[in-house]
Each structure stands twice: as C-alpha cells, then as structure tokens.
PDB file of C-alpha atoms in Angstrom:
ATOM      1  CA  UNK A   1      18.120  16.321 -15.607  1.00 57.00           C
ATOM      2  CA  UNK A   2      16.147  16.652 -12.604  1.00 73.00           C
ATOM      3  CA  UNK A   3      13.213  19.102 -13.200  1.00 68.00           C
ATOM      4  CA  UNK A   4      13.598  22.812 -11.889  1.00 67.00           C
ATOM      5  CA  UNK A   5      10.992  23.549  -9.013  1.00 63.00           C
ATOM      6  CA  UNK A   6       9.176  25.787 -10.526  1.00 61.00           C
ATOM      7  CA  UNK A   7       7.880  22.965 -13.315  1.00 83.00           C
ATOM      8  CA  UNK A   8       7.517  19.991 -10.468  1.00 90.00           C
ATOM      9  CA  UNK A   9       3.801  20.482 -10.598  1.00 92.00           C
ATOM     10  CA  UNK A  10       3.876  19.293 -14.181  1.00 93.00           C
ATOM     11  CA  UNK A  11       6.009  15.985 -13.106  1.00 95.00           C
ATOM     12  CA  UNK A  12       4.906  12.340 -11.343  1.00 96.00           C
ATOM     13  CA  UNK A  13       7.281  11.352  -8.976  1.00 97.00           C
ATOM     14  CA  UNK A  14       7.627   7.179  -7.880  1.00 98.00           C
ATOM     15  CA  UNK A  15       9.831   6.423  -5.016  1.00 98.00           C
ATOM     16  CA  UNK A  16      10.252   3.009  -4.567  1.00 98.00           C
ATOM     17  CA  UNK A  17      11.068   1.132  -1.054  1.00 98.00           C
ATOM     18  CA  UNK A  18      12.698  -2.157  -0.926  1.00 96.00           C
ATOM     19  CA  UNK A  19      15.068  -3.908   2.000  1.00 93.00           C
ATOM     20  CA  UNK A  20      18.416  -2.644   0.199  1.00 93.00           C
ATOM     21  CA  UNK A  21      17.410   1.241  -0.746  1.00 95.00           C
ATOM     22  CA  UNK A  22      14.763   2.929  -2.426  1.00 97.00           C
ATOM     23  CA  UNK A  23      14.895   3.916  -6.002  1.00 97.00           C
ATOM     24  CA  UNK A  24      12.901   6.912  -8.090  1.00 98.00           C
ATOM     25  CA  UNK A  25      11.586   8.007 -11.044  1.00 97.00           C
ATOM     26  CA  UNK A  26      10.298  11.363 -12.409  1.00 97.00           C
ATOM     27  CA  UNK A  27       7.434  11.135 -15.440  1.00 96.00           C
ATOM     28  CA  UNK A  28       7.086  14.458 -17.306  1.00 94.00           C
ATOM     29  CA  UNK A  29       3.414  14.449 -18.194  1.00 93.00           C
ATOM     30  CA  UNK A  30       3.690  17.332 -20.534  1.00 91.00           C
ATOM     31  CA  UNK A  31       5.942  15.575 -22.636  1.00 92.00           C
ATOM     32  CA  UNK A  32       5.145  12.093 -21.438  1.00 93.00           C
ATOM     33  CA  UNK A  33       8.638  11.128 -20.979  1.00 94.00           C
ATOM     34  CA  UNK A  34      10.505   9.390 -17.979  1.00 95.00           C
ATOM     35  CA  UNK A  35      13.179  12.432 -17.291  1.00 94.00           C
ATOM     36  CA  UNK A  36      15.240  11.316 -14.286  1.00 96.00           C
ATOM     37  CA  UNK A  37      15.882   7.661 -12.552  1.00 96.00           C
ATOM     38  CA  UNK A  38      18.126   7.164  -9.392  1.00 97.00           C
ATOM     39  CA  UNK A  39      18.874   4.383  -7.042  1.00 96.00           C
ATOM     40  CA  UNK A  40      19.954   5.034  -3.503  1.00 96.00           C
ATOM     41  CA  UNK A  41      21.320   2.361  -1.149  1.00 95.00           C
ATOM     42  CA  UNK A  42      20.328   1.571   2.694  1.00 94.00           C
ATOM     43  CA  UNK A  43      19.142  -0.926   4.920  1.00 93.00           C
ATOM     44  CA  UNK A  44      15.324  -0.840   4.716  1.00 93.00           C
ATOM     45  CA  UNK A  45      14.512   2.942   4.544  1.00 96.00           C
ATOM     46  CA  UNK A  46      11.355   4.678   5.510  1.00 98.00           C
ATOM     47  CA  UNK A  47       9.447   6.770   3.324  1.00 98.00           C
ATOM     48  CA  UNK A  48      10.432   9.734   5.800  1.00 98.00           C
ATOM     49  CA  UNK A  49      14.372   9.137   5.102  1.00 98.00           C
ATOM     50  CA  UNK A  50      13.953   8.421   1.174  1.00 98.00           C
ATOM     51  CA  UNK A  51      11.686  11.853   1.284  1.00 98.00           C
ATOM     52  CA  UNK A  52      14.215  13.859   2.995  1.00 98.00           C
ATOM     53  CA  UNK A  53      16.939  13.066   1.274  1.00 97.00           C
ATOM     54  CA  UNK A  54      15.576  13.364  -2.117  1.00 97.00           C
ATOM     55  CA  UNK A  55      14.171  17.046  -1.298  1.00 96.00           C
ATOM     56  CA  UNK A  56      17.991  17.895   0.119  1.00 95.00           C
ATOM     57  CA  UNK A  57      19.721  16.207  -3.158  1.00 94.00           C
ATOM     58  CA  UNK A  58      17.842  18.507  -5.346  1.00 93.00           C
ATOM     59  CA  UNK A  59      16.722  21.051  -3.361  1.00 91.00           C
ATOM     60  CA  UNK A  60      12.911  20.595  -3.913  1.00 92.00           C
ATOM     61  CA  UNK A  61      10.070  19.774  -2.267  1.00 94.00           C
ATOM     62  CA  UNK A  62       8.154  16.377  -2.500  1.00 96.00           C
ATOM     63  CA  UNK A  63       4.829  17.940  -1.928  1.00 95.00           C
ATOM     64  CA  UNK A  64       5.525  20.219  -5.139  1.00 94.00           C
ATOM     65  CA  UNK A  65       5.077  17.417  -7.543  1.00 96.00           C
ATOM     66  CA  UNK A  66       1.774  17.031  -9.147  1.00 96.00           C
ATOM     67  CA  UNK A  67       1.352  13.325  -7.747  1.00 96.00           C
ATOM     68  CA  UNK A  68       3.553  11.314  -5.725  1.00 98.00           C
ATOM     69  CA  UNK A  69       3.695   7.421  -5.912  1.00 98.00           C
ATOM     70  CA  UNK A  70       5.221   5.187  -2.767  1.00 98.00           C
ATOM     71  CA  UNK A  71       5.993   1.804  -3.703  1.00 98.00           C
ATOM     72  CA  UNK A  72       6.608  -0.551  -0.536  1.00 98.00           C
ATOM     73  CA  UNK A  73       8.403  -3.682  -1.844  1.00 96.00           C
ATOM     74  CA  UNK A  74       9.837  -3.771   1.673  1.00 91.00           C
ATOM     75  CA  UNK A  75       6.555  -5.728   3.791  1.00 93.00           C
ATOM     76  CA  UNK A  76       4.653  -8.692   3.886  1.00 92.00           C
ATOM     77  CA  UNK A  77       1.735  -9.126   1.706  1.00 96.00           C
ATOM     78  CA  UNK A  78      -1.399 -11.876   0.583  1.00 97.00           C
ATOM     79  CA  UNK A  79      -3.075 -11.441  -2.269  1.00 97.00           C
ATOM     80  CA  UNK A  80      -7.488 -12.520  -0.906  1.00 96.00           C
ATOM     81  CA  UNK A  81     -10.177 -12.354  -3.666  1.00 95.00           C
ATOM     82  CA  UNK A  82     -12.012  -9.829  -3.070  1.00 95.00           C
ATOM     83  CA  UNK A  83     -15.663 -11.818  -3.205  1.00 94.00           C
ATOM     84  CA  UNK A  84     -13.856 -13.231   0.633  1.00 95.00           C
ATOM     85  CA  UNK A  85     -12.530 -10.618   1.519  1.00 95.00           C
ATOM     86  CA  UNK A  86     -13.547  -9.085   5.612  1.00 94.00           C
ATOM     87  CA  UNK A  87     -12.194  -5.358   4.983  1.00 91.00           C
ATOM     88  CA  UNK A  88     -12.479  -4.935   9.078  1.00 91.00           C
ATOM     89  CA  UNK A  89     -10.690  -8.385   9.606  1.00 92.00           C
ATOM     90  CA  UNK A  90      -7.744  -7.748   7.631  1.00 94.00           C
ATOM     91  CA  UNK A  91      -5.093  -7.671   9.273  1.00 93.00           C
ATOM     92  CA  UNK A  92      -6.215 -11.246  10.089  1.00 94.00           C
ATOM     93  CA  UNK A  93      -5.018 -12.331   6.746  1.00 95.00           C
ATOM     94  CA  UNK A  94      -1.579 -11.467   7.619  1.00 95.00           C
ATOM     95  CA  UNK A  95      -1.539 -13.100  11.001  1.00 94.00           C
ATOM     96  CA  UNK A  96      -3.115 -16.047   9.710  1.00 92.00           C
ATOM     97  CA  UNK A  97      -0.044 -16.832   7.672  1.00 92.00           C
ATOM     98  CA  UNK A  98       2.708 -15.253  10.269  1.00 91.00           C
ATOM     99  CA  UNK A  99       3.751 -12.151   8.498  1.00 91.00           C
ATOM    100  CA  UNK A 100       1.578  -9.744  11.008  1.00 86.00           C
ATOM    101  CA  UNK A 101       3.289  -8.081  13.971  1.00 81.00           C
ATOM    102  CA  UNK A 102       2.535  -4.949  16.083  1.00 84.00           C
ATOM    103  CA  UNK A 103       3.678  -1.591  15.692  1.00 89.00           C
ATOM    104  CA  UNK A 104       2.290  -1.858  12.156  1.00 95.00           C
ATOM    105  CA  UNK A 105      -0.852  -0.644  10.271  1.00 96.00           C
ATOM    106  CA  UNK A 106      -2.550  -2.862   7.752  1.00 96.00           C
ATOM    107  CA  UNK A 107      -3.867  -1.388   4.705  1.00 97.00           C
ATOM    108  CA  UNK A 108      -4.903  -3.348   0.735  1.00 96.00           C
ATOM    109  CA  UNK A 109      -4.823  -2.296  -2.706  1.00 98.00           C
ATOM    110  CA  UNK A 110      -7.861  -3.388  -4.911  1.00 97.00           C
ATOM    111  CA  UNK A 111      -6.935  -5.168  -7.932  1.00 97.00           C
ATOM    112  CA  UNK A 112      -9.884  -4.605 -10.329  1.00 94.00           C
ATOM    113  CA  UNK A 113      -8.064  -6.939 -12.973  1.00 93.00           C
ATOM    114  CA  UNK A 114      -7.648  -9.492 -11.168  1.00 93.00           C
ATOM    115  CA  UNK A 115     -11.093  -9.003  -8.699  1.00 94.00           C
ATOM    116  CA  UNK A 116      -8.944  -9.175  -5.627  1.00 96.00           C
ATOM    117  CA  UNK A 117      -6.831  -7.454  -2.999  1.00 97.00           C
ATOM    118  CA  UNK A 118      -3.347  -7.544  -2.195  1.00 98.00           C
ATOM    119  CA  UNK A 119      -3.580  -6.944   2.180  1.00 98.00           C
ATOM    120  CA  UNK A 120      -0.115  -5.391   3.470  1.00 97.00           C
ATOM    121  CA  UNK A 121       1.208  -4.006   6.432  1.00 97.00           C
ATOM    122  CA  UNK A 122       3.293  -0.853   6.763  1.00 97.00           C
ATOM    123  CA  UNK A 123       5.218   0.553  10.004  1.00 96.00           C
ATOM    124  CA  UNK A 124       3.188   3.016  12.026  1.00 96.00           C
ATOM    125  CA  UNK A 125       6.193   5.229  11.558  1.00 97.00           C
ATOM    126  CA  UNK A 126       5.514   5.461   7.855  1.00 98.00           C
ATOM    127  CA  UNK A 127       1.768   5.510   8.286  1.00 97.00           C
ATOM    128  CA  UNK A 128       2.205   8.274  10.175  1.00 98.00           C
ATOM    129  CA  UNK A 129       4.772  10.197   7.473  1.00 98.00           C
ATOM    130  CA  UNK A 130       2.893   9.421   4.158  1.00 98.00           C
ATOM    131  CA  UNK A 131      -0.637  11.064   6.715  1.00 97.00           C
ATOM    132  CA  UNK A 132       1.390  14.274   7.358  1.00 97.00           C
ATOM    133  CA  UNK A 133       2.603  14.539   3.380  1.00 97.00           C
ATOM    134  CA  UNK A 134       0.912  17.213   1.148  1.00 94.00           C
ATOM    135  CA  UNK A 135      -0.469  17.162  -2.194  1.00 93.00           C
ATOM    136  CA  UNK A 136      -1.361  14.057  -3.986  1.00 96.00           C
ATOM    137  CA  UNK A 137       0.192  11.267  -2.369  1.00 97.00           C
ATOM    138  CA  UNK A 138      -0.430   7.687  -3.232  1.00 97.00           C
ATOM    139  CA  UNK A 139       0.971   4.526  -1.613  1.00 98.00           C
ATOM    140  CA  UNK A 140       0.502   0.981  -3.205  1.00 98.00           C
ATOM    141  CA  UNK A 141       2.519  -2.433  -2.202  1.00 98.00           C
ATOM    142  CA  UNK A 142       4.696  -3.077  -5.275  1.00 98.00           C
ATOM    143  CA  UNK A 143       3.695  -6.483  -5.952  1.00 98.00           C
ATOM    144  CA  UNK A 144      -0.226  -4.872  -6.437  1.00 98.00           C
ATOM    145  CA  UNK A 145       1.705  -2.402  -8.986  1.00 98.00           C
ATOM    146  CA  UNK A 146       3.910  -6.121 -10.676  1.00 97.00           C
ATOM    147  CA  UNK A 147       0.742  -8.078 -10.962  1.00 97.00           C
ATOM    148  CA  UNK A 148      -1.680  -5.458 -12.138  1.00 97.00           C
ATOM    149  CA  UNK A 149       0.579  -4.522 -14.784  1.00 96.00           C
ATOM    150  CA  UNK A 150       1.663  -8.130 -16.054  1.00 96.00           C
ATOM    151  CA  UNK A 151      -1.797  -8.978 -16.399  1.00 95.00           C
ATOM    152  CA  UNK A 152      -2.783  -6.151 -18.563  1.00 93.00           C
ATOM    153  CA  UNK A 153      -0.102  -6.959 -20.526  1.00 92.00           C
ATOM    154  CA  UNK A 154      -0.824 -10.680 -20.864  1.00 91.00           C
ATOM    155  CA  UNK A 155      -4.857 -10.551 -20.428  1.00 90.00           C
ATOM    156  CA  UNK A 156      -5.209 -12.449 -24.391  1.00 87.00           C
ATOM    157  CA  UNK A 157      -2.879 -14.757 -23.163  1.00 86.00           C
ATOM    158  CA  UNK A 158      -4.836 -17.924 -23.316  1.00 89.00           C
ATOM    159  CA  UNK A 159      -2.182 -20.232 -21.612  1.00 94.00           C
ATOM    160  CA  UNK A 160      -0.094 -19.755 -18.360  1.00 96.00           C
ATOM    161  CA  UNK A 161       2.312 -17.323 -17.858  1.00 97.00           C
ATOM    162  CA  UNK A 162       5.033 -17.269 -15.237  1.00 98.00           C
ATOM    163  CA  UNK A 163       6.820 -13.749 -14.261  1.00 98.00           C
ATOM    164  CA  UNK A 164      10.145 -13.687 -12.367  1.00 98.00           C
ATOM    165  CA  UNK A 165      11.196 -10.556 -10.302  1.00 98.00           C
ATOM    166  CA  UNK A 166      14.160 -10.316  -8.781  1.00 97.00           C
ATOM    167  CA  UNK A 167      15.192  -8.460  -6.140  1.00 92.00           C
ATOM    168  CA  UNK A 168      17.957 -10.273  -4.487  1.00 75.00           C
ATOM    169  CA  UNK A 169      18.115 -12.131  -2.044  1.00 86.00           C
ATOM    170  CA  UNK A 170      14.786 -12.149  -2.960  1.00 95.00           C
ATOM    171  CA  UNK A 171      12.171 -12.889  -5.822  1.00 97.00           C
ATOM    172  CA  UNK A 172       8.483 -12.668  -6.297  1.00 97.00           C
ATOM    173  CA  UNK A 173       7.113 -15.201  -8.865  1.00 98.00           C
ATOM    174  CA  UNK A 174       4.044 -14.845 -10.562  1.00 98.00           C
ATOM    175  CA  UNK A 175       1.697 -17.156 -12.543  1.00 98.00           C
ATOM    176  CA  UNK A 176      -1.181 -15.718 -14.466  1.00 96.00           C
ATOM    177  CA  UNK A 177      -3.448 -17.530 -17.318  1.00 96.00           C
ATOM    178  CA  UNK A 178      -5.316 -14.467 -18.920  1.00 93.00           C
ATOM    179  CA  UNK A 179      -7.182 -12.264 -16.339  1.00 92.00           C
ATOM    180  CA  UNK A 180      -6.788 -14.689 -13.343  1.00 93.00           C
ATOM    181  CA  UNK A 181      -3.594 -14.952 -10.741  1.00 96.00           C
ATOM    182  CA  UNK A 182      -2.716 -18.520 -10.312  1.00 96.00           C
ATOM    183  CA  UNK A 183       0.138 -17.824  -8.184  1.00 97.00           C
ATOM    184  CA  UNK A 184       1.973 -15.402  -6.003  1.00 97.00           C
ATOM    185  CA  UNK A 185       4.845 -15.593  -3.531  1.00 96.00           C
ATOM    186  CA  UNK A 186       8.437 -14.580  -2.360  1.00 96.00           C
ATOM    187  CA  UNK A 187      11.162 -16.605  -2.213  1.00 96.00           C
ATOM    188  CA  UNK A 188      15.068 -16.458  -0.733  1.00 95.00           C
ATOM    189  CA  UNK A 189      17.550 -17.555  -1.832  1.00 96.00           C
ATOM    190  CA  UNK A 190      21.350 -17.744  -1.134  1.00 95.00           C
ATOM    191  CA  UNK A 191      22.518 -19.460  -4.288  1.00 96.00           C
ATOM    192  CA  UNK A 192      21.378 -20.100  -8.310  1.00 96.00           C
ATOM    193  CA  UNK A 193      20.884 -23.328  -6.711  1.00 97.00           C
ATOM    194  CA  UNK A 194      18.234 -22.078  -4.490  1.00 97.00           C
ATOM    195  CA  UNK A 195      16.600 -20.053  -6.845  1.00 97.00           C
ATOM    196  CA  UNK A 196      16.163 -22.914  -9.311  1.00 98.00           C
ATOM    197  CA  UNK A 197      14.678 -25.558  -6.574  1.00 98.00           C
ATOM    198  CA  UNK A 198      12.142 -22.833  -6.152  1.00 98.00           C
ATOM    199  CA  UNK A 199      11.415 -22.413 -10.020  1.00 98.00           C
ATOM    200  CA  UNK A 200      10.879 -25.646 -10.506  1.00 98.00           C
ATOM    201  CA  UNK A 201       9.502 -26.622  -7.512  1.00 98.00           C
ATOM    202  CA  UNK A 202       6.481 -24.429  -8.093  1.00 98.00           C
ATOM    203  CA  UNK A 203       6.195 -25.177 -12.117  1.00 98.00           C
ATOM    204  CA  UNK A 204       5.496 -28.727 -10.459  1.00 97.00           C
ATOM    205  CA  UNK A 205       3.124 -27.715  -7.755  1.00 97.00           C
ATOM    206  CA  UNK A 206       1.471 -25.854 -10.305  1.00 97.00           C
ATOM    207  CA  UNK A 207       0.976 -28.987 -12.777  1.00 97.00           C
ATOM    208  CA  UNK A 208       2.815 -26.569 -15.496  1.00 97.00           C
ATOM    209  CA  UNK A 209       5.722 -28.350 -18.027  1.00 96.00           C
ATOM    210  CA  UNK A 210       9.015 -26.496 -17.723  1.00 96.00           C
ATOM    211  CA  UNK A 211       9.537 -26.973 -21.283  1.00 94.00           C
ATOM    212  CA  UNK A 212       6.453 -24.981 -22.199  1.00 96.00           C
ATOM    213  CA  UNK A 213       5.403 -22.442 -19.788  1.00 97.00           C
ATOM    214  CA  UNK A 214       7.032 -19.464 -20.749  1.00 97.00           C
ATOM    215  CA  UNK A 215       8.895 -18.193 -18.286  1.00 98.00           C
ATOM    216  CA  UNK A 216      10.131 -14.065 -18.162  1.00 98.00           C
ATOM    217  CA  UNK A 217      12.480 -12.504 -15.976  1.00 98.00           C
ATOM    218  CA  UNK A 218      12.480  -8.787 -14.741  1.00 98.00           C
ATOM    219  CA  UNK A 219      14.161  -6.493 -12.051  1.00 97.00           C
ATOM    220  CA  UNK A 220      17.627  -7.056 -10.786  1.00 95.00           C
ATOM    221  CA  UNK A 221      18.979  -9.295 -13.269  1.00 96.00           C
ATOM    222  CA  UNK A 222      21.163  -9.464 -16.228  1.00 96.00           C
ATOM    223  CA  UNK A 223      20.165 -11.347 -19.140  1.00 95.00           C
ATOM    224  CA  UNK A 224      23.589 -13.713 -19.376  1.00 94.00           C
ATOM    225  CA  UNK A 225      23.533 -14.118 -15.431  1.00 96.00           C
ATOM    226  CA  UNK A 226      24.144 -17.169 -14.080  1.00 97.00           C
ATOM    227  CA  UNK A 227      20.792 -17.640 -12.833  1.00 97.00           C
ATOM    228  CA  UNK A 228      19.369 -17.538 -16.282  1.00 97.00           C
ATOM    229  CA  UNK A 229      22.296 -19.662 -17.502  1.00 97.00           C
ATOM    230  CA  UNK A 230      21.502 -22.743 -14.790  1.00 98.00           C
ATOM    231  CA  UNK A 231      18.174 -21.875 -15.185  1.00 98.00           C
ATOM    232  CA  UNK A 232      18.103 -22.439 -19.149  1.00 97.00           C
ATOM    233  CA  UNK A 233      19.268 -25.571 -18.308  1.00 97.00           C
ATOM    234  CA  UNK A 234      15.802 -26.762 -17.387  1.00 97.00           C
ATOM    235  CA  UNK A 235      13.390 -24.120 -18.892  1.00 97.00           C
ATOM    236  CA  UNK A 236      13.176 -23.845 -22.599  1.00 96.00           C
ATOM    237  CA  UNK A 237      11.341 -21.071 -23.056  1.00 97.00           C
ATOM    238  CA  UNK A 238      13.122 -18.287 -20.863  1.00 98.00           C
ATOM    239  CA  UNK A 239      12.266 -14.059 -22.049  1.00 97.00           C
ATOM    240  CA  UNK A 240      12.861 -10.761 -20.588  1.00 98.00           C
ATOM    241  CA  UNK A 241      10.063  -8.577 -20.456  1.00 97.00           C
ATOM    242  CA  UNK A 242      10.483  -5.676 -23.169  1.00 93.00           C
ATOM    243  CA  UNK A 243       9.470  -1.914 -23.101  1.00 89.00           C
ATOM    244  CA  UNK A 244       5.783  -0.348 -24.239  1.00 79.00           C
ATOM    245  CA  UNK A 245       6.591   1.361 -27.551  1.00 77.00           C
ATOM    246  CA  UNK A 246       4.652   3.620 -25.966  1.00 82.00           C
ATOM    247  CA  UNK A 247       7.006   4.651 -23.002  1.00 90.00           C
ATOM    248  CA  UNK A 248       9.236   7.842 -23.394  1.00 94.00           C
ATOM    249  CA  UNK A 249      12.773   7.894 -22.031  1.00 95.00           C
ATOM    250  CA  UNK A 250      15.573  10.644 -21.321  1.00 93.00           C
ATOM    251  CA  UNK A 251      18.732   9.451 -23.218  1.00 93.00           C
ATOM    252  CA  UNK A 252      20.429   8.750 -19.550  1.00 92.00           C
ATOM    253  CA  UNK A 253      17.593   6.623 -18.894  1.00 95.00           C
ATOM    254  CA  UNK A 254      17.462   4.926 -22.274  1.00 93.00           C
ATOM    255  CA  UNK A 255      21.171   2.829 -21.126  1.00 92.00           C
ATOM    256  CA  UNK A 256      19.860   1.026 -18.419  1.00 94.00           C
ATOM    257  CA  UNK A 257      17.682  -2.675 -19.391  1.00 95.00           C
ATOM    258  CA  UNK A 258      13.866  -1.589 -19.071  1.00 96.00           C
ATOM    259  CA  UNK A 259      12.932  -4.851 -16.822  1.00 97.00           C
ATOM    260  CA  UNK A 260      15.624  -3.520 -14.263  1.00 97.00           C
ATOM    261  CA  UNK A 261      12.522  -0.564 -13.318  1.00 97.00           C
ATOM    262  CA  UNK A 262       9.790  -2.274 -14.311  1.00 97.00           C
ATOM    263  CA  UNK A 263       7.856  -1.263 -11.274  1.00 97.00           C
ATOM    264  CA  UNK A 264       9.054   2.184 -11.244  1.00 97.00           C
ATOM    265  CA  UNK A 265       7.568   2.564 -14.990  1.00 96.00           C
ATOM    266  CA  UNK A 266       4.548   0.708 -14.630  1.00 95.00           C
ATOM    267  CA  UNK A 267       3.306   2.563 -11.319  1.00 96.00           C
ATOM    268  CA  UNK A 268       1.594   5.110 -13.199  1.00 92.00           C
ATOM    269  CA  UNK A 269      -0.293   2.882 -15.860  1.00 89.00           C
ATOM    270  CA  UNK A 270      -1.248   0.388 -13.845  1.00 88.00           C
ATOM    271  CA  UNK A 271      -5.062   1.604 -12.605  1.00 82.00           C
ATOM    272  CA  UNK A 272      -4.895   0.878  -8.879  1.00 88.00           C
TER     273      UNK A 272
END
C-alpha cells in the first residue's frame, strides 16, 4: 500500500524514465522494505509528467518524500575514464559519437567503482523541472545505477562477466572482469534474431568463448522467452540475476521476478 502522507518523509521514492513509460518504487527506510512498485505506460515521458501524475494518483506530494531518485534510461550516454575525462568539454563526448543535439543539457555520474564517468544528456525541459523540485532530489542515468551495481556484485569475480538488460526494443550489454568495465553499449533489435547477432557478435569482438563466459539476463524478460531459448542455443552458460537476501519486499511486490526492477532496487545501494 502506498504510504499515507504524513509518513512520506520516512520513505525513498525511485521513478524510473525509459522510452515506453516510467516505472516507481517506494523503500520504507524504517522498516527497510520495498512497500509499493508501479509501472505506467507512455511514449517517452518527462520527469514533469511522471511527477504529476504520481502526486494526483495518490494524492501526495513528491517533495514530501525523504529522498527522491530519477532514473533516465530514456538518453544517450558514454561511459570516459575519469583519468581523461575534460569536465568543461563534455558534452563533446556525446557529439563526438553522434548522440549530442541541442535543446539538451549535458550532465555525468562518477563511477567510483569503476574510476570513470558515465556523460549523458537530458532535455532542457527536464533540467529545468528536476531545478525547480524540492527536497532531496537526485538524478542519475540508469545505466551509471546497472553498472555500478553489477560490479559490486561481481568485484571477486576473477573472470569476465557479461550482463544483459532488456528493455525492448532495446538492450544494454555489459562486460565486466572484477572492478573494471570491458564493455558497454545499446543495441536494437526487431527480432530474437537480431538480438542474438548482437550477443554473439560482441562475445567475438571481445575475444570471450560463448561456451564459457557466463552470460545473465535482467529487466524485461522472462526466463523461458524465446530469446533465452535461441539464445541457449549458442551460450552454455545462460543465469538470471537473483535477489540480495538482504532486500525486503511487500507481499504484492514479492510476485513479480526481481531482475524485472533491478534498477529500481539497486538505485539506492548503489553509491553514486
């Protein structure tokens, strides 16, 4: 149940942007537990629309909440080491490789993990919303939030370790060998066929053995999918990620598959 407004100042709220919606969570920190999750659909929202329309759904007030977290899975990114990286030059990065544009302001996360920085850009529009928001407001690009977390999970890992997130049409894939990020980047695809060319294509490129490399999926995805199925097919070692025994969960929220909100539980733990 959604928490009364009186007791928001004692709850975390994550909203969550991507191209098809925005999704939320709410973390009780008194009792440590994940207490409400909700997914609403809509062509690329902005933080202002996913805002409003969470405070008139429950009749609260965002800026009530004792921290609020805005994931933006819906922009380009590049992850630079930091040791490179021009903070004033930036945006630079982005329109180096083609994803920069006007109308947009560039900001970065700082990955101490991984000793680099994921560069994004955001709309002006929402710039301009999360600037006018009150209380503690945070904003990080989810794929700082995805990597961050995955490698503090899988920092004594001594060999590679590839990470598939998907977000259809879309998915980000992620290598990591212990502390270090081998590999980031977002592919589309139309068809299982697609997805797998891309898989595989980048195990090669990456001088890893598909029958080795262990390869787990997470986000929108269903463990006897036909993605996995075609993708079994050349991968031997295929997982799902699994829950922190540590991680709390409302009964509600305990039906849906953990790796479906990865992001959306990890955004608090993660130490950007």
């Amino acid at each position: 149940m959604f928490p009364e407004a009186v007791t928001l100042n004692n709850n975390e709220i994550t909203i969550q942007l991507s191209l098809d919606g925005f999704s939320y969570s709410v973390y009780d920190k008194t009792r440590r537990k994940y207490i409400h999750l909700e997914r609403i659909s809509g062509q690329n929202p902005s933080v202002r629309t996913a805002v409003e329309e969470i405070e008139s759904k429950h009749s609260c007030e965002i800026a009530g909440f004792g921290r609020t977290i805005i994931l933006f899975d819906n922009c380009p990114n590049t992850f630079v080491p930091a040791a490179i990286l021009q903070n004033r030059a930036k945006s630079k990065y982005l329109d180096f490789l083609g994803i920069g544009g006007g109308n947009r302001t560039t900001a970065l996360d700082f990955l101490n993990v991984a000793e680099a920085n994921n560069v994004f850009s955001i709309t002006n529009d929402d710039a301009a919303t999360l600037s006018e928001m009150q209380g503690d407001t945070r904003f990080h690009h989810a794929a700082s939030v995805l990597v961050s977390s995955l490698i503090k999970t899988n920092i004594h890992h001594n060999e590679p370790v590839i990470h598939i997130n998907v977000k259809s049409p879309q998915f980000d894939m992620i290598a990591t060998k212990g502390c270090n990020l081998l590999f980031h980047n977002v592919f589309n695809f139309k068809t299982k066929e697609d997805f797998l060319y891309f898989l595989l294509f980048t195990i090669d490129q990456l001088h890893l053995d598909a029958g080795s490399v262990p390869v787990y999926f997470l986000g929108l995805i269903e463990e006897k999918s036909q993605i996995v199925e075609l993708a079994s097919r050349y991968i031997r070692d295929i997982r799902f990620v699994r829950r922190d025994n540590d991680m709390s969960f409302a009964q509600e929220i305990e039906k849906t598959p953990y790796f479906h909100n990865y992001l959306l539980f990890n955004s608090i733990t993660c130490e950007l």
